mmCIF file of N, CA and C in Angstrom:
data_model
loop_
_atom_site.group_PDB
_atom_site.id
_atom_site.type_symbol
_atom_site.label_atom_id
_atom_site.label_comp_id
_atom_site.label_asym_id
_atom_site.label_seq_id
_atom_site.Cartn_x
_atom_site.Cartn_y
_atom_site.Cartn_z
ATOM 1 N N UNK A 1 -39.650 73.476 -63.577
ATOM 2 C CA UNK A 1 -38.604 73.530 -64.558
ATOM 3 C C UNK A 1 -39.138 72.942 -65.867
ATOM 4 N N UNK A 2 -38.895 73.647 -66.940
ATOM 5 C CA UNK A 2 -39.359 73.212 -68.256
ATOM 6 C C UNK A 2 -38.258 72.392 -68.927
ATOM 7 N N UNK A 3 -38.622 71.203 -69.409
ATOM 8 C CA UNK A 3 -37.690 70.325 -70.104
ATOM 9 C C UNK A 3 -38.316 69.900 -71.425
ATOM 10 N N UNK A 4 -37.609 70.126 -72.520
ATOM 11 C CA UNK A 4 -38.095 69.674 -73.821
ATOM 12 C C UNK A 4 -37.931 68.160 -73.893
ATOM 13 N N UNK A 5 -38.996 67.466 -74.265
ATOM 14 C CA UNK A 5 -38.907 66.012 -74.312
ATOM 15 C C UNK A 5 -38.775 65.487 -75.744
ATOM 16 N N UNK A 6 -39.637 65.916 -76.661
ATOM 17 C CA UNK A 6 -39.567 65.402 -78.024
ATOM 18 C C UNK A 6 -40.017 66.430 -79.054
ATOM 19 N N UNK A 7 -39.539 66.246 -80.265
ATOM 20 C CA UNK A 7 -40.036 66.981 -81.430
ATOM 21 C C UNK A 7 -40.475 65.939 -82.442
ATOM 22 N N UNK A 8 -41.639 66.161 -83.026
ATOM 23 C CA UNK A 8 -42.209 65.202 -83.970
ATOM 24 C C UNK A 8 -42.679 65.976 -85.204
ATOM 25 N N UNK A 9 -42.504 65.384 -86.391
ATOM 26 C CA UNK A 9 -43.014 65.967 -87.629
ATOM 27 C C UNK A 9 -44.122 65.083 -88.173
ATOM 28 N N UNK A 10 -45.196 65.707 -88.610
ATOM 29 C CA UNK A 10 -46.256 64.993 -89.299
ATOM 30 C C UNK A 10 -46.289 65.523 -90.721
ATOM 31 N N UNK A 11 -46.006 64.656 -91.675
ATOM 32 C CA UNK A 11 -45.994 65.020 -93.083
ATOM 33 C C UNK A 11 -47.358 64.650 -93.652
ATOM 34 N N UNK A 12 -48.045 65.620 -94.252
ATOM 35 C CA UNK A 12 -49.355 65.369 -94.856
ATOM 36 C C UNK A 12 -49.199 65.398 -96.369
ATOM 37 N N UNK A 13 -49.556 64.282 -96.999
ATOM 38 C CA UNK A 13 -49.368 64.111 -98.434
ATOM 39 C C UNK A 13 -50.735 63.955 -99.092
ATOM 40 N N UNK A 14 -50.972 64.768 -100.111
ATOM 41 C CA UNK A 14 -52.240 64.723 -100.838
ATOM 42 C C UNK A 14 -52.099 63.836 -102.067
ATOM 43 N N UNK A 15 -53.034 62.916 -102.216
ATOM 44 C CA UNK A 15 -53.072 62.063 -103.398
ATOM 45 C C UNK A 15 -54.392 62.306 -104.119
ATOM 46 N N UNK A 16 -54.419 62.169 -105.435
ATOM 47 C CA UNK A 16 -55.651 62.451 -106.196
ATOM 48 C C UNK A 16 -56.840 61.576 -105.796
ATOM 49 N N UNK A 17 -56.588 60.327 -105.408
ATOM 50 C CA UNK A 17 -57.691 59.411 -105.089
ATOM 51 C C UNK A 17 -58.239 59.570 -103.671
ATOM 52 N N UNK A 18 -57.567 60.329 -102.807
ATOM 53 C CA UNK A 18 -58.015 60.494 -101.418
ATOM 54 C C UNK A 18 -58.617 61.884 -101.207
ATOM 55 N N UNK A 19 -59.707 61.938 -100.441
ATOM 56 C CA UNK A 19 -60.334 63.225 -100.134
ATOM 57 C C UNK A 19 -59.470 64.056 -99.189
ATOM 58 N N UNK A 20 -58.918 63.410 -98.185
ATOM 59 C CA UNK A 20 -58.086 64.129 -97.212
ATOM 60 C C UNK A 20 -56.644 63.640 -97.329
ATOM 61 N N UNK A 21 -55.692 64.469 -96.904
ATOM 62 C CA UNK A 21 -54.282 64.079 -96.999
ATOM 63 C C UNK A 21 -53.947 62.866 -96.135
ATOM 64 N N UNK A 22 -52.979 62.098 -96.588
ATOM 65 C CA UNK A 22 -52.458 60.964 -95.838
ATOM 66 C C UNK A 22 -51.360 61.497 -94.928
ATOM 67 N N UNK A 23 -51.353 61.091 -93.666
ATOM 68 C CA UNK A 23 -50.365 61.588 -92.700
ATOM 69 C C UNK A 23 -49.321 60.528 -92.394
ATOM 70 N N UNK A 24 -48.082 60.961 -92.311
ATOM 71 C CA UNK A 24 -46.970 60.103 -91.896
ATOM 72 C C UNK A 24 -46.223 60.846 -90.792
ATOM 73 N N UNK A 25 -46.065 60.234 -89.635
ATOM 74 C CA UNK A 25 -45.410 60.874 -88.503
ATOM 75 C C UNK A 25 -43.998 60.337 -88.323
ATOM 76 N N UNK A 26 -43.072 61.258 -88.083
ATOM 77 C CA UNK A 26 -41.677 60.919 -87.826
ATOM 78 C C UNK A 26 -41.356 61.427 -86.422
ATOM 79 N N UNK A 27 -40.982 60.512 -85.523
ATOM 80 C CA UNK A 27 -40.662 60.868 -84.139
ATOM 81 C C UNK A 27 -39.173 61.129 -83.963
ATOM 82 N N UNK A 28 -38.823 61.723 -82.857
ATOM 83 C CA UNK A 28 -37.425 61.952 -82.464
ATOM 84 C C UNK A 28 -36.658 62.773 -83.498
ATOM 85 N N UNK A 29 -37.198 63.903 -83.869
ATOM 86 C CA UNK A 29 -36.560 64.813 -84.810
ATOM 87 C C UNK A 29 -35.601 65.723 -84.034
ATOM 88 N N UNK A 30 -34.541 66.179 -84.690
ATOM 89 C CA UNK A 30 -33.564 67.062 -84.030
ATOM 90 C C UNK A 30 -34.243 68.338 -83.524
ATOM 91 N N UNK A 31 -33.629 68.984 -82.559
ATOM 92 C CA UNK A 31 -34.168 70.219 -81.991
ATOM 93 C C UNK A 31 -34.145 71.345 -83.017
ATOM 94 N N UNK A 32 -35.203 72.105 -83.061
ATOM 95 C CA UNK A 32 -35.330 73.305 -83.884
ATOM 96 C C UNK A 32 -34.901 73.097 -85.339
ATOM 97 N N UNK A 33 -35.566 72.194 -86.060
ATOM 98 C CA UNK A 33 -35.206 72.010 -87.467
ATOM 99 C C UNK A 33 -35.555 73.259 -88.280
ATOM 100 N N UNK A 34 -34.781 73.519 -89.312
ATOM 101 C CA UNK A 34 -35.034 74.676 -90.172
ATOM 102 C C UNK A 34 -36.265 74.413 -91.036
ATOM 103 N N UNK A 35 -37.013 75.478 -91.295
ATOM 104 C CA UNK A 35 -38.238 75.345 -92.085
ATOM 105 C C UNK A 35 -37.954 74.755 -93.466
ATOM 106 N N UNK A 36 -36.913 75.218 -94.133
ATOM 107 C CA UNK A 36 -36.591 74.727 -95.475
ATOM 108 C C UNK A 36 -36.272 73.234 -95.465
ATOM 109 N N UNK A 37 -35.604 72.770 -94.414
ATOM 110 C CA UNK A 37 -35.270 71.350 -94.320
ATOM 111 C C UNK A 37 -36.506 70.503 -94.051
ATOM 112 N N UNK A 38 -37.448 71.023 -93.257
ATOM 113 C CA UNK A 38 -38.679 70.281 -93.001
ATOM 114 C C UNK A 38 -39.493 70.138 -94.287
ATOM 115 N N UNK A 39 -39.592 71.222 -95.056
ATOM 116 C CA UNK A 39 -40.324 71.188 -96.318
ATOM 117 C C UNK A 39 -39.645 70.242 -97.311
ATOM 118 N N UNK A 40 -38.322 70.303 -97.391
ATOM 119 C CA UNK A 40 -37.574 69.429 -98.304
ATOM 120 C C UNK A 40 -37.777 67.959 -97.934
ATOM 121 N N UNK A 41 -37.795 67.665 -96.642
ATOM 122 C CA UNK A 41 -38.026 66.292 -96.187
ATOM 123 C C UNK A 41 -39.427 65.830 -96.582
ATOM 124 N N UNK A 42 -40.416 66.692 -96.376
ATOM 125 C CA UNK A 42 -41.789 66.360 -96.757
ATOM 126 C C UNK A 42 -41.927 66.133 -98.246
ATOM 127 N N UNK A 43 -41.262 66.965 -99.051
ATOM 128 C CA UNK A 43 -41.315 66.801 -100.503
ATOM 129 C C UNK A 43 -40.623 65.508 -100.938
ATOM 130 N N UNK A 44 -39.560 65.134 -100.228
ATOM 131 C CA UNK A 44 -38.872 63.882 -100.542
ATOM 132 C C UNK A 44 -39.792 62.690 -100.281
ATOM 133 N N UNK A 45 -40.530 62.719 -99.183
ATOM 134 C CA UNK A 45 -41.472 61.629 -98.899
ATOM 135 C C UNK A 45 -42.595 61.591 -99.932
ATOM 136 N N UNK A 46 -43.104 62.757 -100.302
ATOM 137 C CA UNK A 46 -44.174 62.816 -101.299
ATOM 138 C C UNK A 46 -43.665 62.360 -102.663
ATOM 139 N N UNK A 47 -42.375 62.510 -102.917
ATOM 140 C CA UNK A 47 -41.784 62.137 -104.196
ATOM 141 C C UNK A 47 -41.774 60.646 -104.484
ATOM 142 N N UNK A 48 -42.064 59.820 -103.486
ATOM 143 C CA UNK A 48 -42.116 58.383 -103.715
ATOM 144 C C UNK A 48 -43.291 57.991 -104.608
ATOM 145 N N UNK A 49 -44.261 58.879 -104.732
ATOM 146 C CA UNK A 49 -45.400 58.642 -105.618
ATOM 147 C C UNK A 49 -45.429 59.751 -106.660
ATOM 148 N N UNK A 50 -45.596 59.383 -107.916
ATOM 149 C CA UNK A 50 -45.622 60.377 -109.000
ATOM 150 C C UNK A 50 -46.868 61.249 -108.950
ATOM 151 N N UNK A 51 -47.943 60.746 -108.351
ATOM 152 C CA UNK A 51 -49.203 61.477 -108.326
ATOM 153 C C UNK A 51 -49.428 62.257 -107.037
ATOM 154 N N UNK A 52 -48.582 62.068 -106.029
ATOM 155 C CA UNK A 52 -48.773 62.718 -104.732
ATOM 156 C C UNK A 52 -48.063 64.060 -104.685
ATOM 157 N N UNK A 53 -48.536 64.921 -103.798
ATOM 158 C CA UNK A 53 -47.881 66.212 -103.568
ATOM 159 C C UNK A 53 -47.927 66.528 -102.075
ATOM 160 N N UNK A 54 -46.983 67.319 -101.642
ATOM 161 C CA UNK A 54 -46.913 67.699 -100.231
ATOM 162 C C UNK A 54 -48.040 68.663 -99.907
ATOM 163 N N UNK A 55 -48.835 68.353 -98.902
ATOM 164 C CA UNK A 55 -49.904 69.241 -98.454
ATOM 165 C C UNK A 55 -49.398 70.157 -97.347
ATOM 166 N N UNK A 56 -48.701 69.575 -96.346
ATOM 167 C CA UNK A 56 -48.165 70.382 -95.247
ATOM 168 C C UNK A 56 -47.237 69.549 -94.379
ATOM 169 N N UNK A 57 -46.488 70.252 -93.536
ATOM 170 C CA UNK A 57 -45.644 69.621 -92.522
ATOM 171 C C UNK A 57 -46.014 70.262 -91.193
ATOM 172 N N UNK A 58 -46.328 69.437 -90.203
ATOM 173 C CA UNK A 58 -46.707 69.926 -88.880
ATOM 174 C C UNK A 58 -45.595 69.553 -87.893
ATOM 175 N N UNK A 59 -45.062 70.548 -87.198
ATOM 176 C CA UNK A 59 -44.035 70.313 -86.179
ATOM 177 C C UNK A 59 -44.709 70.343 -84.810
ATOM 178 N N UNK A 60 -44.528 69.282 -84.036
ATOM 179 C CA UNK A 60 -45.093 69.197 -82.693
ATOM 180 C C UNK A 60 -43.945 69.077 -81.699
ATOM 181 N N UNK A 61 -43.904 70.025 -80.758
ATOM 182 C CA UNK A 61 -42.861 70.024 -79.724
ATOM 183 C C UNK A 61 -43.535 69.725 -78.389
ATOM 184 N N UNK A 62 -43.022 68.718 -77.695
ATOM 185 C CA UNK A 62 -43.547 68.361 -76.383
ATOM 186 C C UNK A 62 -42.583 68.835 -75.308
ATOM 187 N N UNK A 63 -43.131 69.466 -74.285
ATOM 188 C CA UNK A 63 -42.346 69.906 -73.145
ATOM 189 C C UNK A 63 -42.898 69.265 -71.877
ATOM 190 N N UNK A 64 -42.029 69.064 -70.943
ATOM 191 C CA UNK A 64 -42.427 68.533 -69.638
ATOM 192 C C UNK A 64 -42.109 69.589 -68.597
ATOM 193 N N UNK A 65 -43.036 69.819 -67.697
ATOM 194 C CA UNK A 65 -42.854 70.775 -66.612
ATOM 195 C C UNK A 65 -42.759 70.011 -65.296
ATOM 196 N N UNK A 66 -41.625 70.135 -64.626
ATOM 197 C CA UNK A 66 -41.390 69.410 -63.393
ATOM 198 C C UNK A 66 -41.280 70.413 -62.257
ATOM 199 N N UNK A 67 -41.857 70.093 -61.165
ATOM 200 C CA UNK A 67 -41.829 70.953 -59.977
ATOM 201 C C UNK A 67 -40.475 70.934 -59.318
#
């Protein structure tokens, strides 16, 4: 039996001084978030810095399979 356990978002924010994006992970996200809402959330986090911009949002869904 397949059981959904968690959904997690990883927001990747690019800053001018860093070579690679900085990642921030948010656990326990609601089931099946809308793409526009995920992007808006990522842009809101990136907005805390005037020089940063949103690089990407990664959605990770974990499932558990029980016999």
